[in-house]
């Protein structure tokens, strides 16, 4: 998979690649490939930089907070999908695994709460100490509901835009066609440069 990512990045002379912390090594491999090629054939590829969010670079499963949240998880309650409806999102957070404590506090061994605090922080911009003060004296039930609601509220505009786009199939076809043409032109420029430097084109 990392080797497949490299040409997808390099072909379009990418400057920055937004990734989660678990994919940073993929971009590092891509950088190594581009750097080595540029040493042999100067000024061929742009060396991409990985960029990650300050918080939330790795979101964990709602069902098993020791594992990364993954869309391929067989347990649908473990992951929030972008197009989940509001009730489904809130229900999933209400069922999120926590611990036997009742204190909303970021600490070692509190993987479930740490994960929910990270998610809440991403959506609200609040630091962990602010979150701890906000939910001081309140139980996990209140906190999980709040996380679910802020997630659902944040995804609502995405849902609305998705519905709007899906209602205009002709418009989508036009955008895809134009995007394919733009991508093809960009890829052709890079591929031509590579072939010329390798001596495949006279």
XYZ file of N, CA, C and O in Angstrom:
808
model
N 0.801 -1.218 0.000
C 0.000 0.000 0.000
C 0.844 1.283 0.000
O 0.582 2.196 -0.782
N 1.878 1.388 0.852
C 2.720 2.595 0.814
C 3.363 2.829 -0.551
O 3.502 3.979 -0.988
N 3.741 1.739 -1.233
C 4.360 1.884 -2.553
C 3.337 2.392 -3.576
O 3.684 3.095 -4.523
N 2.078 2.036 -3.391
C 1.026 2.514 -4.287
C 0.715 3.983 -4.021
O 0.308 4.713 -4.933
N 0.885 4.404 -2.776
C 0.644 5.808 -2.437
C 1.680 6.725 -3.087
O 1.359 7.839 -3.489
N 2.913 6.258 -3.178
C 4.003 7.103 -3.675
C 3.742 7.669 -5.069
O 3.846 8.882 -5.269
N 3.400 6.850 -6.067
C 3.135 7.432 -7.385
C 1.901 8.337 -7.392
O 1.866 9.322 -8.134
N 0.904 8.013 -6.567
C -0.278 8.877 -6.488
C 0.099 10.277 -6.012
O -0.498 11.273 -6.412
N 1.093 10.344 -5.146
C 1.547 11.631 -4.612
C 2.500 12.316 -5.589
O 2.334 13.489 -5.932
N 3.498 11.577 -6.047
C 4.565 12.170 -6.861
C 4.097 12.563 -8.260
O 4.597 13.529 -8.829
N 3.147 11.836 -8.796
C 2.692 12.087 -10.158
C 2.130 13.493 -10.320
O 2.201 14.080 -11.389
N 1.592 14.042 -9.219
C 0.949 15.361 -9.294
C 1.768 16.458 -8.630
O 1.251 17.529 -8.326
N 3.074 16.168 -8.400
C 3.988 17.169 -7.840
C 3.397 17.797 -6.577
O 3.323 19.015 -6.414
N 2.992 16.939 -5.667
C 2.308 17.350 -4.454
C 3.256 18.013 -3.462
O 4.332 17.499 -3.184
N 2.821 19.148 -2.918
C 3.624 19.853 -1.918
C 3.397 19.308 -0.513
O 4.345 19.064 0.225
N 2.129 19.155 -0.135
C 1.806 18.685 1.206
C 0.761 17.578 1.123
O -0.077 17.568 0.219
N 0.829 16.649 2.075
C -0.107 15.521 2.120
C -0.715 15.448 3.520
O -0.002 15.163 4.486
N -2.010 15.720 3.662
C -2.639 15.597 4.978
C -2.817 14.130 5.346
O -3.404 13.357 4.585
N -2.280 13.733 6.485
C -2.348 12.326 6.901
C -2.593 12.234 8.401
O -2.402 13.192 9.145
N -3.018 11.038 8.819
C -3.050 10.725 10.232
C -1.672 10.245 10.638
O -0.823 9.942 9.790
N -1.442 10.165 11.929
C -0.102 9.817 12.411
C 0.329 8.436 11.938
O 1.510 8.170 11.723
N -0.643 7.532 11.712
C -0.305 6.172 11.298
C 0.095 6.090 9.833
O 0.589 5.059 9.378
N -0.115 7.167 9.072
C 0.271 7.163 7.663
C 1.480 8.051 7.381
O 1.914 8.151 6.235
N 2.019 8.656 8.409
C 3.184 9.522 8.215
C 4.338 8.757 7.585
O 5.052 9.268 6.729
N 4.509 7.493 8.005
C 5.616 6.685 7.471
C 5.450 6.433 5.974
O 6.440 6.272 5.252
N 4.194 6.419 5.489
C 3.957 6.236 4.057
C 4.504 7.426 3.270
O 5.095 7.265 2.199
N 4.275 8.621 3.802
C 4.780 9.821 3.137
C 6.301 9.866 3.234
O 6.975 10.323 2.306
N 6.849 9.389 4.348
C 8.306 9.358 4.492
C 8.933 8.452 3.431
O 9.976 8.778 2.857
N 8.295 7.313 3.159
C 8.774 6.418 2.106
C 8.711 7.122 0.755
O 9.657 7.041 -0.052
N 7.622 7.819 0.514
C 7.471 8.567 -0.734
C 8.571 9.616 -0.874
O 9.144 9.790 -1.955
N 8.877 10.301 0.230
C 9.955 11.300 0.220
C 11.296 10.658 -0.107
O 12.100 11.220 -0.857
N 11.544 9.473 0.463
C 12.805 8.767 0.203
C 12.936 8.415 -1.279
O 14.012 8.574 -1.876
N 11.838 7.940 -1.864
C 11.837 7.578 -3.283
C 12.110 8.810 -4.146
O 12.943 8.777 -5.065
N 11.405 9.904 -3.843
C 11.562 11.135 -4.626
C 12.965 11.712 -4.474
O 13.574 12.160 -5.456
N 13.483 11.678 -3.253
C 14.830 12.214 -3.001
C 15.884 11.417 -3.762
O 16.785 11.989 -4.390
N 15.763 10.089 -3.713
C 16.727 9.233 -4.410
C 16.659 9.457 -5.919
O 17.695 9.559 -6.586
N 15.438 9.560 -6.448
C 15.289 9.777 -7.892
C 15.870 11.135 -8.283
O 16.561 11.261 -9.312
N 15.620 12.141 -7.456
C 16.135 13.483 -7.757
C 17.650 13.551 -7.687
O 18.280 14.389 -8.341
N 18.248 12.688 -6.859
C 19.706 12.643 -6.802
C 20.280 12.130 -8.123
O 21.330 12.596 -8.584
N 19.583 11.181 -8.715
C 20.030 10.613 -9.989
C 19.609 11.483 -11.168
O 20.349 11.631 -12.145
N 18.412 12.050 -11.067
C 17.849 12.879 -12.142
C 17.268 14.151 -11.515
O 16.089 14.200 -11.155
N 18.120 15.169 -11.345
C 17.731 16.366 -10.582
C 16.449 17.046 -11.075
O 16.117 17.015 -12.256
N 15.777 17.671 -10.097
C 14.598 18.504 -10.356
C 13.480 17.756 -11.079
O 12.845 18.304 -11.985
N 13.244 16.534 -10.660
C 12.157 15.765 -11.272
C 10.886 15.841 -10.427
O 9.829 16.231 -10.923
N 11.012 15.470 -9.156
C 9.829 15.413 -8.296
C 9.863 16.469 -7.194
O 10.926 16.797 -6.656
N 8.688 16.976 -6.846
C 8.534 17.784 -5.649
C 8.598 16.858 -4.443
O 8.009 15.776 -4.458
N 9.340 17.257 -3.418
C 9.433 16.452 -2.202
C 8.254 16.827 -1.296
O 8.190 17.941 -0.799
N 7.309 15.909 -1.102
C 6.107 16.244 -0.328
C 6.368 16.300 1.172
O 7.257 15.622 1.682
N 5.583 17.123 1.847
C 5.659 17.217 3.296
C 4.367 16.676 3.905
O 3.285 17.047 3.457
N 4.459 15.828 4.916
C 3.234 15.385 5.598
C 2.746 16.463 6.552
O 3.556 17.137 7.205
N 1.449 16.669 6.611
C 0.898 17.588 7.606
C -0.162 16.841 8.399
O -0.931 16.060 7.852
N -0.162 17.089 9.713
C -1.106 16.419 10.594
C -1.765 17.439 11.512
O -1.164 18.470 11.849
N -2.984 17.138 11.890
C -3.682 17.995 12.843
C -2.961 17.953 14.185
O -2.346 16.946 14.542
N -3.011 19.071 14.923
C -2.352 19.108 16.230
C -3.001 18.124 17.191
O -2.351 17.576 18.070
N -4.303 17.927 17.044
C -4.983 16.924 17.852
C -5.855 16.081 16.931
O -6.276 16.534 15.877
N -6.086 14.864 17.336
C -6.927 13.991 16.516
C -6.220 13.371 15.347
O -6.863 12.925 14.394
N -4.894 13.297 15.391
C -4.154 12.703 14.277
C -4.400 11.200 14.193
O -4.152 10.581 13.161
N -4.914 10.639 15.301
C -5.265 9.217 15.304
C -6.471 9.028 16.220
O -6.356 9.141 17.435
N -7.615 8.763 15.619
C -8.844 8.543 16.372
C -9.032 7.044 16.586
O -8.854 6.246 15.668
N -9.411 6.698 17.801
C -9.515 5.289 18.149
C -10.951 4.785 18.036
O -11.909 5.561 17.981
N -11.085 3.471 18.004
C -12.381 2.811 17.895
C -13.262 3.146 19.094
O -12.783 3.241 20.228
N -14.565 3.303 18.838
C -15.495 3.546 19.930
C -15.771 2.269 20.719
O -16.146 2.329 21.891
N -15.582 1.131 20.088
C -15.838 -0.157 20.739
C -14.594 -0.721 21.424
O -14.690 -1.442 22.417
N -13.418 -0.396 20.882
C -12.152 -0.854 21.461
C -11.141 0.271 21.320
O -10.407 0.338 20.326
N -11.099 1.174 22.304
C -10.248 2.380 22.194
C -8.753 2.122 22.213
O -7.970 3.071 22.206
N -8.345 0.852 22.229
C -6.912 0.551 22.093
C -6.539 0.350 20.630
O -5.364 0.207 20.304
N -7.557 0.335 19.768
C -7.331 0.152 18.333
C -7.805 1.375 17.555
O -8.717 2.078 17.975
N -7.210 1.586 16.390
C -7.582 2.718 15.554
C -8.987 2.548 14.983
O -9.386 1.442 14.618
N -9.734 3.648 14.913
C -11.032 3.597 14.250
C -10.805 3.313 12.775
O -9.964 3.944 12.135
N -11.560 2.347 12.232
C -11.369 1.943 10.845
C -12.700 1.671 10.172
O -13.571 1.004 10.751
N -12.858 2.168 8.970
C -14.108 1.953 8.233
C -14.318 0.488 7.885
O -15.425 0.077 7.559
N -13.266 -0.304 7.960
C -13.373 -1.726 7.638
C -13.720 -2.574 8.866
O -13.834 -3.793 8.761
N -13.899 -1.933 10.012
C -14.251 -2.658 11.231
C -15.603 -3.350 11.050
O -16.567 -2.736 10.586
N -15.672 -4.615 11.412
C -16.918 -5.366 11.272
C -17.997 -4.869 12.235
O -19.188 -5.027 11.974
N -17.574 -4.283 13.328
C -18.511 -3.725 14.302
C -18.863 -2.297 13.885
O -18.063 -1.382 14.052
N -20.045 -2.106 13.357
C -20.432 -0.775 12.855
C -20.580 0.245 13.978
O -20.563 1.455 13.722
N -20.706 -0.216 15.215
C -20.797 0.717 16.344
C -19.423 1.253 16.747
O -19.332 2.155 17.578
N -18.376 0.695 16.162
C -17.018 1.105 16.513
C -16.565 2.342 15.751
O -15.607 3.005 16.140
N -17.257 2.642 14.662
C -16.814 3.721 13.773
C -17.979 4.642 13.410
O -19.108 4.180 13.243
N -17.681 5.924 13.307
C -18.675 6.897 12.843
C -18.382 7.188 11.381
O -17.283 7.626 11.029
N -19.348 6.919 10.536
C -19.202 7.198 9.111
C -19.673 8.621 8.833
O -20.607 9.121 9.475
N -19.040 9.267 7.876
C -19.359 10.659 7.581
C -20.832 10.849 7.257
O -21.428 11.866 7.606
N -21.445 9.862 6.610
C -22.843 9.998 6.195
C -23.827 9.352 7.170
O -25.011 9.232 6.857
N -23.368 8.950 8.351
C -24.304 8.475 9.372
C -25.291 9.584 9.715
O -24.902 10.764 9.819
N -26.560 9.224 9.943
C -27.529 10.259 10.326
C -27.327 10.639 11.790
O -26.613 9.969 12.546
N -27.967 11.725 12.191
C -27.762 12.291 13.526
C -28.046 11.280 14.635
O -27.243 11.111 15.561
N -29.181 10.606 14.553
C -29.549 9.659 15.603
C -28.538 8.523 15.710
O -28.210 8.077 16.819
N -28.051 8.056 14.568
C -27.072 6.966 14.560
C -25.766 7.405 15.209
O -25.170 6.669 16.001
N -25.328 8.599 14.880
C -24.082 9.120 15.451
C -24.181 9.217 16.967
O -23.307 8.751 17.705
N -25.256 9.814 17.443
C -25.434 9.971 18.890
C -25.547 8.612 19.573
O -24.968 8.392 20.646
N -26.254 7.686 18.956
C -26.388 6.342 19.521
C -25.027 5.660 19.648
O -24.735 5.015 20.668
N -24.182 5.800 18.635
C -22.861 5.172 18.672
C -22.006 5.742 19.803
O -21.289 4.998 20.491
N -22.081 7.052 19.994
C -21.293 7.650 21.072
C -21.836 7.273 22.444
O -21.071 7.094 23.396
N -23.147 7.141 22.556
C -23.727 6.709 23.825
C -23.255 5.311 24.203
O -23.139 4.976 25.379
N -22.982 4.472 23.189
C -22.530 3.101 23.425
C -21.012 2.991 23.506
O -20.481 1.895 23.686
N -20.304 4.093 23.349
C -18.841 4.054 23.334
C -18.287 3.472 24.632
O -18.780 3.748 25.730
N -17.245 2.665 24.495
C -16.601 2.038 25.638
C -15.839 3.084 26.444
O -15.104 3.903 25.883
N -16.037 3.064 27.762
C -15.287 3.975 28.635
C -14.565 3.151 29.709
O -13.757 2.304 29.398
N -14.883 3.384 30.981
C -14.305 2.591 32.074
C -15.269 2.652 33.249
O -16.360 3.210 33.139
N -14.870 2.090 34.378
C -15.759 2.006 35.537
C -15.767 3.292 36.365
O -16.550 3.435 37.307
N -14.921 4.224 36.019
C -14.856 5.506 36.715
C -16.008 6.391 36.231
O -16.773 6.019 35.341
N -16.128 7.573 36.816
C -17.164 8.515 36.371
C -16.580 9.893 36.080
O -17.302 10.797 35.691
N -15.273 10.034 36.274
C -14.616 11.341 36.141
C -14.085 11.555 34.726
O -13.281 10.763 34.223
N -14.550 12.647 34.093
C -14.059 12.993 32.757
C -12.702 13.661 32.919
O -12.599 14.847 33.228
N -11.664 12.867 32.757
C -10.300 13.347 32.949
C -9.367 12.594 32.025
O -9.481 11.374 31.897
N -8.456 13.305 31.370
C -7.490 12.679 30.472
C -6.363 12.107 31.321
O -5.647 12.837 32.011
N -6.213 10.789 31.286
C -5.194 10.151 32.119
C -4.819 8.790 31.557
O -5.573 8.185 30.793
N -3.657 8.309 31.950
C -3.190 6.990 31.513
C -4.170 5.912 31.984
O -4.664 5.948 33.116
N -4.466 4.982 31.092
C -5.367 3.900 31.434
C -6.832 4.203 31.174
O -7.676 3.319 31.304
N -7.133 5.450 30.801
C -8.519 5.820 30.503
C -8.672 5.993 28.987
O -9.036 7.059 28.495
N -8.372 4.910 28.264
C -8.318 4.979 26.799
C -9.628 5.460 26.175
O -9.618 6.271 25.243
N -10.742 4.945 26.668
C -12.033 5.322 26.102
C -12.332 6.792 26.290
O -12.728 7.493 25.350
N -12.148 7.290 27.514
C -12.402 8.705 27.797
C -11.380 9.584 27.079
O -11.722 10.648 26.547
N -10.135 9.153 27.049
C -9.111 9.924 26.332
C -9.501 10.103 24.868
O -9.333 11.177 24.282
N -10.010 9.026 24.268
C -10.424 9.076 22.860
C -11.595 10.035 22.670
O -11.588 10.864 21.752
N -12.595 9.944 23.555
C -13.755 10.830 23.447
C -13.362 12.286 23.687
O -13.883 13.193 23.026
N -12.444 12.515 24.595
C -11.971 13.884 24.845
C -11.227 14.435 23.628
O -11.350 15.614 23.289
N -10.465 13.560 22.973
C -9.749 13.967 21.762
C -10.737 14.369 20.673
O -10.576 15.399 20.008
N -11.770 13.559 20.482
C -12.788 13.847 19.470
C -13.503 15.153 19.799
O -13.701 16.015 18.930
N -13.881 15.317 21.058
C -14.585 16.534 21.496
C -13.687 17.763 21.294
O -14.143 18.823 20.854
N -12.410 17.611 21.587
C -11.448 18.699 21.412
C -11.324 19.098 19.939
O -11.247 20.289 19.610
N -11.326 18.103 19.052
C -11.213 18.384 17.611
C -12.380 19.228 17.123
O -12.204 20.140 16.304
N -13.566 18.938 17.601
C -14.756 19.640 17.135
C -14.950 21.000 17.811
O -15.466 21.930 17.198
N -14.550 21.114 19.062
C -14.811 22.354 19.812
C -13.607 23.279 19.909
O -13.756 24.463 20.189
N -12.405 22.723 19.697
C -11.196 23.526 19.848
C -10.778 23.699 21.294
O -9.836 24.439 21.587
N -11.458 23.006 22.215
C -11.141 23.150 23.629
C -9.982 22.246 24.030
O -9.842 21.146 23.519
N -9.158 22.751 24.960
C -8.066 21.951 25.492
C -8.632 20.947 26.505
O -9.745 21.105 27.003
N -7.834 19.945 26.821
C -8.308 18.901 27.730
C -8.688 19.452 29.103
O -9.669 19.008 29.710
N -7.918 20.417 29.617
C -8.243 20.956 30.938
C -9.568 21.719 30.916
O -10.323 21.702 31.893
N -9.874 22.368 29.779
C -11.171 23.034 29.644
C -12.307 22.019 29.650
O -13.362 22.241 30.263
N -12.094 20.908 28.956
C -13.113 19.854 28.894
C -13.331 19.257 30.279
O -14.472 19.010 30.698
N -12.245 19.057 31.000
C -12.361 18.505 32.351
C -13.172 19.433 33.250
O -14.023 18.966 34.031
N -12.938 20.744 33.132
C -13.700 21.697 33.948
C -15.169 21.729 33.526
O -16.066 21.818 34.363
N -15.416 21.660 32.202
C -16.785 21.710 31.692
C -17.628 20.559 32.216
O -18.834 20.738 32.506
N -17.016 19.390 32.365
C -17.771 18.201 32.779
C -17.450 17.770 34.202
O -17.739 16.636 34.589
N -16.867 18.685 34.973
C -16.573 18.381 36.366
C -17.878 18.098 37.122
O -18.817 18.899 37.086
N -17.935 16.948 37.774
C -19.114 16.593 38.539
C -20.243 15.997 37.719
O -21.312 15.685 38.247
N -20.032 15.869 36.434
C -21.048 15.266 35.557
C -20.581 13.872 35.143
O -19.388 13.602 35.049
N -21.513 12.995 34.875
C -21.173 11.619 34.558
C -20.804 11.402 33.108
O -20.875 12.317 32.271
N -20.405 10.173 32.823
C -20.028 9.805 31.464
C -21.200 9.930 30.491
O -21.014 10.210 29.315
N -22.420 9.679 30.991
C -23.592 9.764 30.119
C -23.727 11.144 29.499
O -23.946 11.278 28.283
N -23.588 12.178 30.309
C -23.664 13.561 29.815
C -22.550 13.843 28.818
O -22.764 14.494 27.791
N -21.363 13.348 29.151
C -20.213 13.618 28.284
C -20.355 12.932 26.934
O -20.146 13.547 25.879
N -20.750 11.673 26.939
C -20.886 10.938 25.677
C -21.982 11.544 24.805
O -21.835 11.616 23.575
N -23.052 12.006 25.423
C -24.108 12.674 24.665
C -23.586 13.956 24.034
O -23.857 14.242 22.859
N -22.794 14.708 24.789
C -22.244 15.971 24.276
C -21.306 15.729 23.099
O -21.326 16.466 22.104
N -20.480 14.678 23.205
C -19.562 14.353 22.102
C -20.360 13.959 20.866
O -20.065 14.396 19.750
N -21.378 13.133 21.067
C -22.219 12.715 19.942
C -22.915 13.882 19.277
O -22.975 13.973 18.047
N -23.433 14.793 20.083
C -24.158 15.940 19.532
C -23.243 16.882 18.769
O -23.601 17.361 17.683
N -22.051 17.148 19.295
C -21.148 18.067 18.598
C -20.631 17.442 17.308
O -20.422 18.137 16.298
N -20.446 16.122 17.306
C -20.037 15.427 16.087
C -21.149 15.493 15.052
O -20.910 15.818 13.887
N -22.380 15.194 15.485
C -23.524 15.213 14.570
C -23.749 16.615 14.015
O -24.019 16.791 12.819
N -23.631 17.623 14.860
C -23.818 19.010 14.418
C -22.760 19.405 13.387
O -23.053 20.100 12.409
N -21.537 18.961 13.604
C -20.437 19.317 12.700
C -20.568 18.633 11.349
O -20.142 19.174 10.325
N -21.154 17.425 11.340
C -21.307 16.687 10.093
C -22.582 17.052 9.343
O -22.723 16.704 8.160
N -23.501 17.755 9.986
C -24.770 18.116 9.348
C -24.573 18.878 8.035
O -25.228 18.567 7.030
N -23.684 19.891 7.969
C -23.469 20.588 6.694
C -22.905 19.671 5.606
O -23.186 19.867 4.422
N -22.119 18.686 6.013
C -21.580 17.721 5.049
C -22.718 16.903 4.455
O -22.775 16.678 3.239
N -23.626 16.471 5.310
C -24.787 15.709 4.835
C -25.628 16.526 3.865
O -26.061 16.024 2.821
N -25.847 17.795 4.230
C -26.668 18.668 3.388
C -26.017 18.873 2.023
O -26.690 18.833 0.982
N -24.708 19.094 2.031
C -23.997 19.293 0.771
C -23.984 18.024 -0.074
O -24.122 18.083 -1.304
N -23.824 16.884 0.578
C -23.855 15.598 -0.120
C -25.202 15.409 -0.816
O -25.257 15.029 -1.998
N -26.285 15.657 -0.101
C -27.623 15.511 -0.680
C -27.814 16.461 -1.859
O -28.407 16.097 -2.881
N -27.276 17.664 -1.724
C -27.379 18.661 -2.798
C -26.634 18.187 -4.046
O -27.155 18.290 -5.164
N -25.445 17.671 -3.848
C -24.647 17.204 -4.986
C -25.270 15.976 -5.638
O -25.298 15.865 -6.865
N -25.764 15.056 -4.826
C -26.344 13.833 -5.369
C -27.632 14.103 -6.139
O -28.036 13.307 -6.989
N -28.272 15.219 -5.857
C -29.507 15.571 -6.561
C -29.224 16.139 -7.946
O -30.134 16.300 -8.759
N -27.952 16.465 -8.213
C -27.575 17.042 -9.511
C -26.574 16.123 -10.193
O -25.383 16.398 -10.238
N -27.069 15.009 -10.722
C -26.186 14.015 -11.335
C -25.435 14.570 -12.542
O -24.270 14.262 -12.762
N -26.111 15.418 -13.320
C -25.454 16.006 -14.491
C -24.291 16.890 -14.061
O -23.217 16.892 -14.680
N -24.506 17.644 -13.000
C -23.437 18.501 -12.486
C -22.257 17.690 -11.996
O -21.095 18.053 -12.224
N -22.541 16.570 -11.317
C -21.471 15.690 -10.842
C -20.672 15.114 -11.999
O -19.441 15.047 -11.947
N -21.376 14.691 -13.041
C -20.696 14.135 -14.217
C -19.772 15.172 -14.836
O -18.649 14.862 -15.247
N -20.228 16.417 -14.896
C -19.415 17.493 -15.479
C -18.167 17.748 -14.638
O -17.065 17.930 -15.173
N -18.350 17.761 -13.306
C -17.210 17.987 -12.411
C -16.202 16.846 -12.521
O -14.990 17.073 -12.584
N -16.704 15.607 -12.560
C -15.803 14.456 -12.680
C -15.049 14.468 -13.998
O -13.851 14.166 -14.044
N -15.741 14.842 -15.060
C -15.086 14.898 -16.370
C -13.996 15.955 -16.389
O -12.873 15.702 -16.854
N -14.308 17.138 -15.851
C -13.316 18.208 -15.826
C -12.149 17.843 -14.923
O -10.981 18.094 -15.245
N -12.461 17.219 -13.773
C -11.407 16.813 -12.850
C -10.491 15.769 -13.465
O -9.271 15.816 -13.286
N -11.069 14.823 -14.204
C -10.269 13.790 -14.861
C -9.337 14.405 -15.906
O -8.174 14.002 -16.031
N -9.844 15.392 -16.642
C -9.016 16.055 -17.650
C -7.872 16.822 -16.996
O -6.721 16.781 -17.465
N -8.179 17.532 -15.907
C -7.135 18.292 -15.201
C -6.073 17.358 -14.633
O -4.865 17.621 -14.739
N -6.517 16.239 -14.030
C -5.580 15.282 -13.448
C -4.726 14.634 -14.529
O -3.519 14.421 -14.350
N -5.334 14.340 -15.670
C -4.605 13.710 -16.766
C -3.507 14.628 -17.296
O -2.389 14.173 -17.567
N -3.825 15.909 -17.406
C -2.814 16.867 -17.897
C -1.641 16.960 -16.927
O -0.474 16.958 -17.340
N -1.956 17.053 -15.640
C -0.900 17.169 -14.631
C -0.034 15.910 -14.614
O 1.192 15.985 -14.545
N -0.685 14.747 -14.685
C 0.052 13.484 -14.667
C 0.920 13.337 -15.908
O 2.060 12.858 -15.830
N 0.395 13.757 -17.048
C 1.134 13.633 -18.310
C 2.426 14.457 -18.270
O 3.471 14.001 -18.747
N 2.349 15.651 -17.671
C 3.549 16.504 -17.593
C 4.641 15.806 -16.786
O 5.811 15.783 -17.197
N 4.268 15.246 -15.648
C 5.263 14.569 -14.804
C 5.781 13.305 -15.470
O 6.991 13.045 -15.497
N 4.891 12.518 -16.015
C 5.296 11.264 -16.646
C 6.209 11.517 -17.843
O 7.193 10.795 -18.046
N 5.918 12.553 -18.606
C 6.772 12.901 -19.757
C 8.161 13.293 -19.297
O 9.174 12.914 -19.912
N 8.212 14.053 -18.207
C 9.507 14.469 -17.662
C 10.330 13.258 -17.225
O 11.523 13.146 -17.518
N 9.667 12.316 -16.530
C 10.349 11.118 -16.043
C 10.855 10.276 -17.208
O 12.005 9.820 -17.225
N 10.000 10.055 -18.198
C 10.392 9.241 -19.359
C 11.565 9.875 -20.107
O 12.506 9.167 -20.528
N 11.537 11.176 -20.238
C 12.627 11.861 -20.942
C 13.950 11.706 -20.194
O 14.995 11.440 -20.792
N 13.920 11.855 -18.863
C 15.133 11.754 -18.093
C 15.668 10.327 -18.047
O 16.869 10.104 -17.920
N 14.765 9.348 -18.195
C 15.190 7.956 -18.212
C 15.588 7.488 -19.600
O 16.042 6.360 -19.787
N 15.409 8.347 -20.578
C 15.797 8.013 -21.941
C 14.758 7.219 -22.690
O 15.056 6.634 -23.736
N 13.527 7.198 -22.209
C 12.460 6.456 -22.896
C 11.835 7.269 -24.012
O 11.093 6.753 -24.825
N 12.108 8.600 -24.029
C 11.551 9.470 -25.055
C 12.698 10.203 -25.717
O 13.566 10.757 -25.060
N 12.697 10.205 -27.028
C 13.780 10.883 -27.769
C 13.451 12.369 -27.874
O 12.323 12.715 -28.207
